Amino acid sequence: MAAIKTIGLLTSGGDAPGMNAAIRAVTRSAIYNGYKVKGIYRGYKGLVDDEIVDFKTQNVSNIIHHGGTILKTARCKEFKTDEGRQQAYENIKKHGIDALVVIGGDGSLSGARQFASEYDFPIVGLPGTIDNDLAGTDHTIGYDTALNTIMWCVDRIRDTASSHDRLFFIEVMGRESGFLALNGAIATGAEAAIIPEISTEQDQLAELIERGFRKSKNSSIVLVAESPVTGGAMGLAERVRKEYPQYDVRVTILGHLQRGGSPTAQDRILASRMGAAAIDALMEGQRNVMIGDDDEKIVYVPFSKAIHNDKPIDRELLEILRRLSI
Ligand code: F6P
């Protein structure tokens, strides 16, 4: 295998707070170890469209505390085609890039996996998504910040919910996973979390109402994971209006608010450790792995294990939530 001299770096998919800290860590760690770095703008789109520039240590100054990604990001349709990936490979060769570090979520790492196998090209991934839905890592970069943002918002909604004795459904992100909803519910003392992982097992709304959450409280907050299987906050509110008209129900969809903001200390530290680990991995000859954290230790997770793999929620948390919401 040819020696790696130049490392290309991109962020892809939905941005997540801490991506900038990861960009800084990858860039500085690479330069520290004698590599050249190329910054690729707008994710795979920049690879296809040749938006590739030299990255020096100054390019990543003063970014650790900013949300978003200075490299910008995109969801790129062209990279899903053979022609798009061929064009990307030509640009990689043109710029003398010998390995890639890709920071992104499930879709982005799936693209990395396909490209790596088609072109026998070394890629290391970093889990960058607020959803926390990548298997093989306890945390993804951005998850902790999003959770804290949810907590901040729900604390405020609680004031008005309790003043009006209302039932609030608050929809949070997570795509097909309930990590933000479940842990957000525990952190905010919510009555319940309605999550996709158990949607087919039980009618979570009926269970909540039958449990009689009104026995000891007048207002209630329920966090709902966005997903067609949960029905979303709007769908659930509609059901309550029809089936349980005694409740005064309201909906808040937190939406993209959850993706922004200055990363928490935990996300900055995680991103810094993982960014440095990506360069260690390449130096050790690792290929096609995602950097993960397992019980505070850095681990290398093969792409095949990290992506398209349902990461289970901790069912004990559901029980704790139920117990604490009496
Ligand atoms: O994967 C991150 C995420 O924020 C999901 O939670 C959400 O479903 C999706 O991205 C939204 O994507 P977009 O910004 O393209 O609307």
PDB file of C-alpha atoms and ligand atoms in Angstrom, residues 75 129-131 173-175 226 256 259, ligand 1:
ATOM      1  CA  ARG A  75     -26.424  15.796   1.086  1.00  0.00           C
ATOM      2  CA  THR A 129     -24.605  13.470  14.039  1.00  0.00           C
ATOM      3  CA  ILE A 130     -26.957  14.709  16.742  1.00  0.00           C
ATOM      4  CA  ASP A 131     -28.994  11.496  16.369  1.00  0.00           C
ATOM      5  CA  MET A 173     -35.044  15.050  15.969  1.00  0.00           C
ATOM      6  CA  GLY A 174     -33.449  11.641  15.731  1.00  0.00           C
ATOM      7  CA  ARG A 175     -34.582  10.338  12.358  1.00  0.00           C
ATOM      8  CA  GLU A 226     -39.760  12.573  14.762  1.00  0.00           C
ATOM      9  CA  HIS A 256     -33.306  22.607  13.320  1.00  0.00           C
ATOM     10  CA  ARG A 259     -28.605  21.327  15.353  1.00  0.00           C
TER      11      ARG A 259
HETATM   12  O1  F6P B   1     -29.397  13.280  10.849  1.00  0.00           O
HETATM   13  C1  F6P B   1     -29.482  14.503  11.453  1.00  0.00           C
HETATM   14  C2  F6P B   1     -30.831  15.129  11.271  1.00  0.00           C
HETATM   15  O2  F6P B   1     -30.836  16.342  11.970  1.00  0.00           O
HETATM   16  C3  F6P B   1     -32.020  14.238  11.676  1.00  0.00           C
HETATM   17  O3  F6P B   1     -32.247  14.223  13.058  1.00  0.00           O
HETATM   18  C4  F6P B   1     -33.128  14.856  10.865  1.00  0.00           C
HETATM   19  O4  F6P B   1     -34.125  13.924  10.592  1.00  0.00           O
HETATM   20  C5  F6P B   1     -32.438  15.268   9.602  1.00  0.00           C
HETATM   21  O5  F6P B   1     -31.069  15.409   9.897  1.00  0.00           O
HETATM   22  C6  F6P B   1     -32.949  16.558   8.984  1.00  0.00           C
HETATM   23  O6  F6P B   1     -32.278  16.764   7.802  1.00  0.00           O
HETATM   24  P1  F6P B   1     -32.319  18.111   6.946  1.00  0.00           P
HETATM   25  O7  F6P B   1     -31.474  19.130   7.647  1.00  0.00           O
HETATM   26  O8  F6P B   1     -31.757  17.724   5.631  1.00  0.00           O
HETATM   27  O9  F6P B   1     -33.743  18.534   6.908  1.00  0.00           O
END
